[in-house]
mmCIF file with all atom_site columns, C-alpha atoms in Angstrom:
data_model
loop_
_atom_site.group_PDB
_atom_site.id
_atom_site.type_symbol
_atom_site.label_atom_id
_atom_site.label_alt_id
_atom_site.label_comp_id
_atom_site.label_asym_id
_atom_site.label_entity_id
_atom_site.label_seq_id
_atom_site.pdbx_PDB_ins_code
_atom_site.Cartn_x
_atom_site.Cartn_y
_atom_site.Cartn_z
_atom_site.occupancy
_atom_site.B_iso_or_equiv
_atom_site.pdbx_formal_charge
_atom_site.auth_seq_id
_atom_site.auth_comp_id
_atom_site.auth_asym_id
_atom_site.auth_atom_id
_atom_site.pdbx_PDB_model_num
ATOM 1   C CA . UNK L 1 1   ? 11.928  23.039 -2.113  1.00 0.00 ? 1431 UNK L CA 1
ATOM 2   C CA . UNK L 1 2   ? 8.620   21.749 -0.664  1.00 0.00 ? 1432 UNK L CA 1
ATOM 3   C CA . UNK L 1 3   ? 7.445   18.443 0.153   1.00 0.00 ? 1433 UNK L CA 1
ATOM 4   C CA . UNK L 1 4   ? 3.371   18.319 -0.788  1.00 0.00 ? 1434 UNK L CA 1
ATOM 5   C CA . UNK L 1 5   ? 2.235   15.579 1.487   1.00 0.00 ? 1435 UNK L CA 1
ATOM 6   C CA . UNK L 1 6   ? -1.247  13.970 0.495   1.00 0.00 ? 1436 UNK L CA 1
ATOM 7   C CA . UNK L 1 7   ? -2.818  11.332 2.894   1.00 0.00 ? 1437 UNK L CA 1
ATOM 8   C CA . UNK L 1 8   ? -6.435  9.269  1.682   1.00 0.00 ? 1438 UNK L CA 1
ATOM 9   C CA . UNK L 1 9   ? -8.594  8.402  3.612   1.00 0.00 ? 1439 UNK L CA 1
ATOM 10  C CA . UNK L 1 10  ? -9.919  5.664  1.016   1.00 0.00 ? 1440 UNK L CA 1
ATOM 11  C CA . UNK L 1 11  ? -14.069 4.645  0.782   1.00 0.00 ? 1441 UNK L CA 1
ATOM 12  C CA . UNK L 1 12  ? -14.477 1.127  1.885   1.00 0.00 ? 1442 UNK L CA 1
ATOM 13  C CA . UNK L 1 13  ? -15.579 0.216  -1.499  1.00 0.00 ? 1443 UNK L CA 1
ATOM 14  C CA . UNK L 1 14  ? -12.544 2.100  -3.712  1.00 0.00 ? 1444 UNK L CA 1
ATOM 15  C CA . UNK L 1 15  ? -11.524 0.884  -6.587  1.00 0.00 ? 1445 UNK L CA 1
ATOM 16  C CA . UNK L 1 16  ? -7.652  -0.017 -6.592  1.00 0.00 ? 1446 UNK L CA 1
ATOM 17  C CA . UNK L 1 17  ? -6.795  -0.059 -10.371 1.00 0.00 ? 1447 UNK L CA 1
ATOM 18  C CA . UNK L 1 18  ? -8.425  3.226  -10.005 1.00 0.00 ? 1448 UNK L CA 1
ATOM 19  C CA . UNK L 1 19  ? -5.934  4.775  -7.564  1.00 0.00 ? 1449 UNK L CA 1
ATOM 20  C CA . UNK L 1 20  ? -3.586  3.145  -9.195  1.00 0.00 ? 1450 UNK L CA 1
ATOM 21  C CA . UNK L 1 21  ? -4.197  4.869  -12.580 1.00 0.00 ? 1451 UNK L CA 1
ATOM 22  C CA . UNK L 1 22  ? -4.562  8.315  -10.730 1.00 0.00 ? 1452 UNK L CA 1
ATOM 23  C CA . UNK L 1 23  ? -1.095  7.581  -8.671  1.00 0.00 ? 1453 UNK L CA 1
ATOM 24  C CA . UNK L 1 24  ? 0.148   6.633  -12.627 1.00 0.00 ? 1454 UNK L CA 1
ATOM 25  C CA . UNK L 1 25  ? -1.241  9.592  -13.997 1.00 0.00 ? 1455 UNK L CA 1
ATOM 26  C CA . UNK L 1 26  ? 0.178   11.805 -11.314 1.00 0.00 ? 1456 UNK L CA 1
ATOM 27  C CA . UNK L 1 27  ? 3.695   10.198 -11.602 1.00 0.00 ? 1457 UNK L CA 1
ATOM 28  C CA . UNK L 1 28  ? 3.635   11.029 -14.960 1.00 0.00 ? 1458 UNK L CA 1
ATOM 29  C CA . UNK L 1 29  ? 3.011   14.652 -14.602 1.00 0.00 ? 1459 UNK L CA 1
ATOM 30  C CA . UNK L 1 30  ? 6.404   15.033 -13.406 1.00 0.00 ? 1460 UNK L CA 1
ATOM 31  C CA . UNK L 1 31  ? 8.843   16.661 -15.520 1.00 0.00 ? 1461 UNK L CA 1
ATOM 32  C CA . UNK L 1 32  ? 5.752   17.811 -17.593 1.00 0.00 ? 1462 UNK L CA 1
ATOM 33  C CA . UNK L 1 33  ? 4.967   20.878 -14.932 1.00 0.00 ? 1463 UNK L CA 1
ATOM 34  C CA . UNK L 1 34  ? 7.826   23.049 -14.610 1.00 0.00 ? 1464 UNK L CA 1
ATOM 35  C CA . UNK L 1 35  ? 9.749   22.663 -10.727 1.00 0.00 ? 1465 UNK L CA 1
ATOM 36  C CA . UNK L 1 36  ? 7.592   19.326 -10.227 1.00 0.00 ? 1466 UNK L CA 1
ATOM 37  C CA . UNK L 1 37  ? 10.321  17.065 -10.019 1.00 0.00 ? 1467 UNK L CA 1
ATOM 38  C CA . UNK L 1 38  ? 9.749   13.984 -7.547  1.00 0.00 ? 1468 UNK L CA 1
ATOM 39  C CA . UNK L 1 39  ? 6.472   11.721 -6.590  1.00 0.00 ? 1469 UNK L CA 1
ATOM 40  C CA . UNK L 1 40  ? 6.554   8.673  -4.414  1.00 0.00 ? 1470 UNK L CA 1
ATOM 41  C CA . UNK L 1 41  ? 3.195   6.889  -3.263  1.00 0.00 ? 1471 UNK L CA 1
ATOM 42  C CA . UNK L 1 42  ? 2.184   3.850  -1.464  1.00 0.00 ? 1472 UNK L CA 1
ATOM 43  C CA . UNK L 1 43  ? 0.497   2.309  1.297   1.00 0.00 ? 1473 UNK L CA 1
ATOM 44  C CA . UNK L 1 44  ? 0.493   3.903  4.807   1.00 0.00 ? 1474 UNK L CA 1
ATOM 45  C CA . UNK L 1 45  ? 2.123   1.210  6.637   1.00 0.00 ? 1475 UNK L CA 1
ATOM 46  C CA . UNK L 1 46  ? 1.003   3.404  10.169  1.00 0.00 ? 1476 UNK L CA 1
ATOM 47  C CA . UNK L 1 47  ? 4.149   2.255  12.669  1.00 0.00 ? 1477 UNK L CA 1
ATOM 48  C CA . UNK L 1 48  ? 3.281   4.305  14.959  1.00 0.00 ? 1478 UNK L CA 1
ATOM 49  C CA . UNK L 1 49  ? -0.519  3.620  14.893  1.00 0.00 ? 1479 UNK L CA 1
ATOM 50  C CA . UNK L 1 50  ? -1.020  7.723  14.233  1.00 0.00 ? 1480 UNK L CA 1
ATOM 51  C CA . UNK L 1 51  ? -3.102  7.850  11.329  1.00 0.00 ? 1481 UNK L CA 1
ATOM 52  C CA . UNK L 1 52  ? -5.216  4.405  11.111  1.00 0.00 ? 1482 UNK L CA 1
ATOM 53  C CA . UNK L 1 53  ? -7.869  6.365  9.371   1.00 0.00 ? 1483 UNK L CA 1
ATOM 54  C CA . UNK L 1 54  ? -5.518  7.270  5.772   1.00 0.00 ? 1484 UNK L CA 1
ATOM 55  C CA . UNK L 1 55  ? -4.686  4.151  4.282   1.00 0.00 ? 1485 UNK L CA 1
ATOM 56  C CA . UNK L 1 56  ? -2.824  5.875  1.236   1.00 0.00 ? 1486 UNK L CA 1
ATOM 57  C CA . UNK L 1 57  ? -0.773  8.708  0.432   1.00 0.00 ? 1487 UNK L CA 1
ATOM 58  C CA . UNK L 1 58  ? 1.666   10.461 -1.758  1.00 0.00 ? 1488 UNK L CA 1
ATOM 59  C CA . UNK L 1 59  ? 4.259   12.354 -1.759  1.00 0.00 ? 1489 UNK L CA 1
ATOM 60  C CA . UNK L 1 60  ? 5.522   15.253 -4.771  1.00 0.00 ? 1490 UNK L CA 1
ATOM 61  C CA . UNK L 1 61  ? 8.402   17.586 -4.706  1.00 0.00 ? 1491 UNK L CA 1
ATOM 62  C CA . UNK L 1 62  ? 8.706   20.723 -5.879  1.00 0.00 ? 1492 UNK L CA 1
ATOM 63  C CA . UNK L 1 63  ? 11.546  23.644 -6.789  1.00 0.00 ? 1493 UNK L CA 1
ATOM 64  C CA . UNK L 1 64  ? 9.292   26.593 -5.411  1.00 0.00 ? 1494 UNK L CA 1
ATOM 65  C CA . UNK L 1 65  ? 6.058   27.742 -4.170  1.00 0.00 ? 1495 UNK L CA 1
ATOM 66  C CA . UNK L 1 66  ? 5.362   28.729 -8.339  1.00 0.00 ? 1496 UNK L CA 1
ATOM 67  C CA . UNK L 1 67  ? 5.753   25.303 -9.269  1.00 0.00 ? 1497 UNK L CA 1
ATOM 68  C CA . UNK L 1 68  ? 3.345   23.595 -6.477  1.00 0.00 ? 1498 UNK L CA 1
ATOM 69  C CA . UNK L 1 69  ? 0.973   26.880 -7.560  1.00 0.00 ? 1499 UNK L CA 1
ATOM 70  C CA . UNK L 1 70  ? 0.738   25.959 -11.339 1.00 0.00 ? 1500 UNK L CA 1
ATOM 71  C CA . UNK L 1 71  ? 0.598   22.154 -10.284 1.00 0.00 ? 1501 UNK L CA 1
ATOM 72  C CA . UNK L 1 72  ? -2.203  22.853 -8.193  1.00 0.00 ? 1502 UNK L CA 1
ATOM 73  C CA . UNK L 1 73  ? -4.350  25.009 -11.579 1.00 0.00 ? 1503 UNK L CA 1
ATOM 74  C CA . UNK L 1 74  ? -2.849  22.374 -14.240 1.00 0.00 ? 1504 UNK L CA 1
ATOM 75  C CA . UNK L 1 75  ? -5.889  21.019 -15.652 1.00 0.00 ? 1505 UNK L CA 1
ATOM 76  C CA . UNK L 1 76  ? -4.269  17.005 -16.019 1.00 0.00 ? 1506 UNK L CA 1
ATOM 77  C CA . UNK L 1 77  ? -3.929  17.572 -12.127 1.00 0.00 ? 1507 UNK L CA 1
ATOM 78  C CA . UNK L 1 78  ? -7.555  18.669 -11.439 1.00 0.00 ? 1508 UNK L CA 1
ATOM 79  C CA . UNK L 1 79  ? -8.902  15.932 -13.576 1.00 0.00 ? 1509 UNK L CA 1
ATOM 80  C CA . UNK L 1 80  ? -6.950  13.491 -11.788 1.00 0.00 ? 1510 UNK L CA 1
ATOM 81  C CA . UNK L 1 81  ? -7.349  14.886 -8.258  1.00 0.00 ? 1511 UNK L CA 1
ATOM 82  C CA . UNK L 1 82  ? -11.272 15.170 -8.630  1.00 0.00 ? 1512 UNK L CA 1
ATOM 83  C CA . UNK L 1 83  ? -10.668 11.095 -9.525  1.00 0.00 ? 1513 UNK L CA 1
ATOM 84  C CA . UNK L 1 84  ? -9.220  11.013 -6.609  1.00 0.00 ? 1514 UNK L CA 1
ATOM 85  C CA . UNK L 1 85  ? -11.733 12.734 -4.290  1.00 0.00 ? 1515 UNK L CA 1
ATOM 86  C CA . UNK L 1 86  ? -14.108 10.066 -5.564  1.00 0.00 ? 1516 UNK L CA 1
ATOM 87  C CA . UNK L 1 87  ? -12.356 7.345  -4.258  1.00 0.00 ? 1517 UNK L CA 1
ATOM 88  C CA . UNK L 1 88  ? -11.779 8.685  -0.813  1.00 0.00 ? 1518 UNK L CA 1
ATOM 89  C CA . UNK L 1 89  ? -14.195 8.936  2.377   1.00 0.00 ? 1519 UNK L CA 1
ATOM 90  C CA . UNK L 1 90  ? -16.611 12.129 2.320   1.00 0.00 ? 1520 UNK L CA 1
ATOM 91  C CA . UNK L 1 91  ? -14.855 13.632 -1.282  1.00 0.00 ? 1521 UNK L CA 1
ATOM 92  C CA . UNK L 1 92  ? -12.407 16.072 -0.550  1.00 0.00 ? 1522 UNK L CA 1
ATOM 93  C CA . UNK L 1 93  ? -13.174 15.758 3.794   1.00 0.00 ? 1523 UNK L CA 1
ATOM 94  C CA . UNK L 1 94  ? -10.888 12.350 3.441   1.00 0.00 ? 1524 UNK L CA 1
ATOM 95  C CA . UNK L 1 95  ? -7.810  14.027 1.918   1.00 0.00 ? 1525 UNK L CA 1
ATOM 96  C CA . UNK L 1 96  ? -5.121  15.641 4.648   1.00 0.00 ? 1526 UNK L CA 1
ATOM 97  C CA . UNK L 1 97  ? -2.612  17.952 2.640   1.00 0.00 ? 1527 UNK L CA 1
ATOM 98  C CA . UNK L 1 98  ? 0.669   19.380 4.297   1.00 0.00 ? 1528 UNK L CA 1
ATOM 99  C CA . UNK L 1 99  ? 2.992   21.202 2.937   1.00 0.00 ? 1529 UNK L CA 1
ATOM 100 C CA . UNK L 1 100 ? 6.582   21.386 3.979   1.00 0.00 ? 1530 UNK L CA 1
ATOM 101 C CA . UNK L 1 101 ? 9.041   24.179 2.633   1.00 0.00 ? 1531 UNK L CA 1
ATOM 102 C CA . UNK L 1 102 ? 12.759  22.098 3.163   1.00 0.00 ? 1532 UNK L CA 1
ATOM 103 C CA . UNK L 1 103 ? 15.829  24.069 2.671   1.00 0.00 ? 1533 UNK L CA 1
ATOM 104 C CA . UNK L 1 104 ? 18.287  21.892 1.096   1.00 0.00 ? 1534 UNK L CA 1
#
């Protein structure tokens, strides 16, 4: 399983029904892409004061490395990720991705 981690580093001036439509519209692609089968967002609540600069994030879950792959080339994704890089801070320089491969 793997754990695709996206922080935002949100433009002072974003539009929040717009994220929120994008984190709807990525919520919604689960179940719909094959192995995508978890997606939790929010606010970065920072407890640790580590990352004051990404105000948002998500995180989806998927069965295998194929099923993050054909997330990543779906074409509902794209349209909704380059909605996204408009509403963060330099386009795509104010999104941090990790990746985590879990075991169980």
């Amino acid at each position: 399983m793997i754990d695709h981690i996206v922080m935002l580093s949100l433009a002072d001036d974003a539009d929040q029904p717009e994220l929120a439509e994008v984190m709807t519209g990525l919520a919604a692609l689960k179940g719909k892409i094959p192995g995508f089968f978890g997606f939790r967002h929010g606010e970065n609540i920072d407890l640790e004061a580590k990352s004051p600069g990404f105000a948002y994030g998500f995180i989806g879950q998927f069965e295998s490395h194929t099923a993050l792959q054909a997330y990543a080339v779906d074409p509902r994704h794209r349209a909704l990720g380059a909605r996204l890089v408009a509403l963060c801070k330099g386009g795509g320089d104010g999104i941090l991705v990790f990746d985590i491969e879990r075991a169980d």
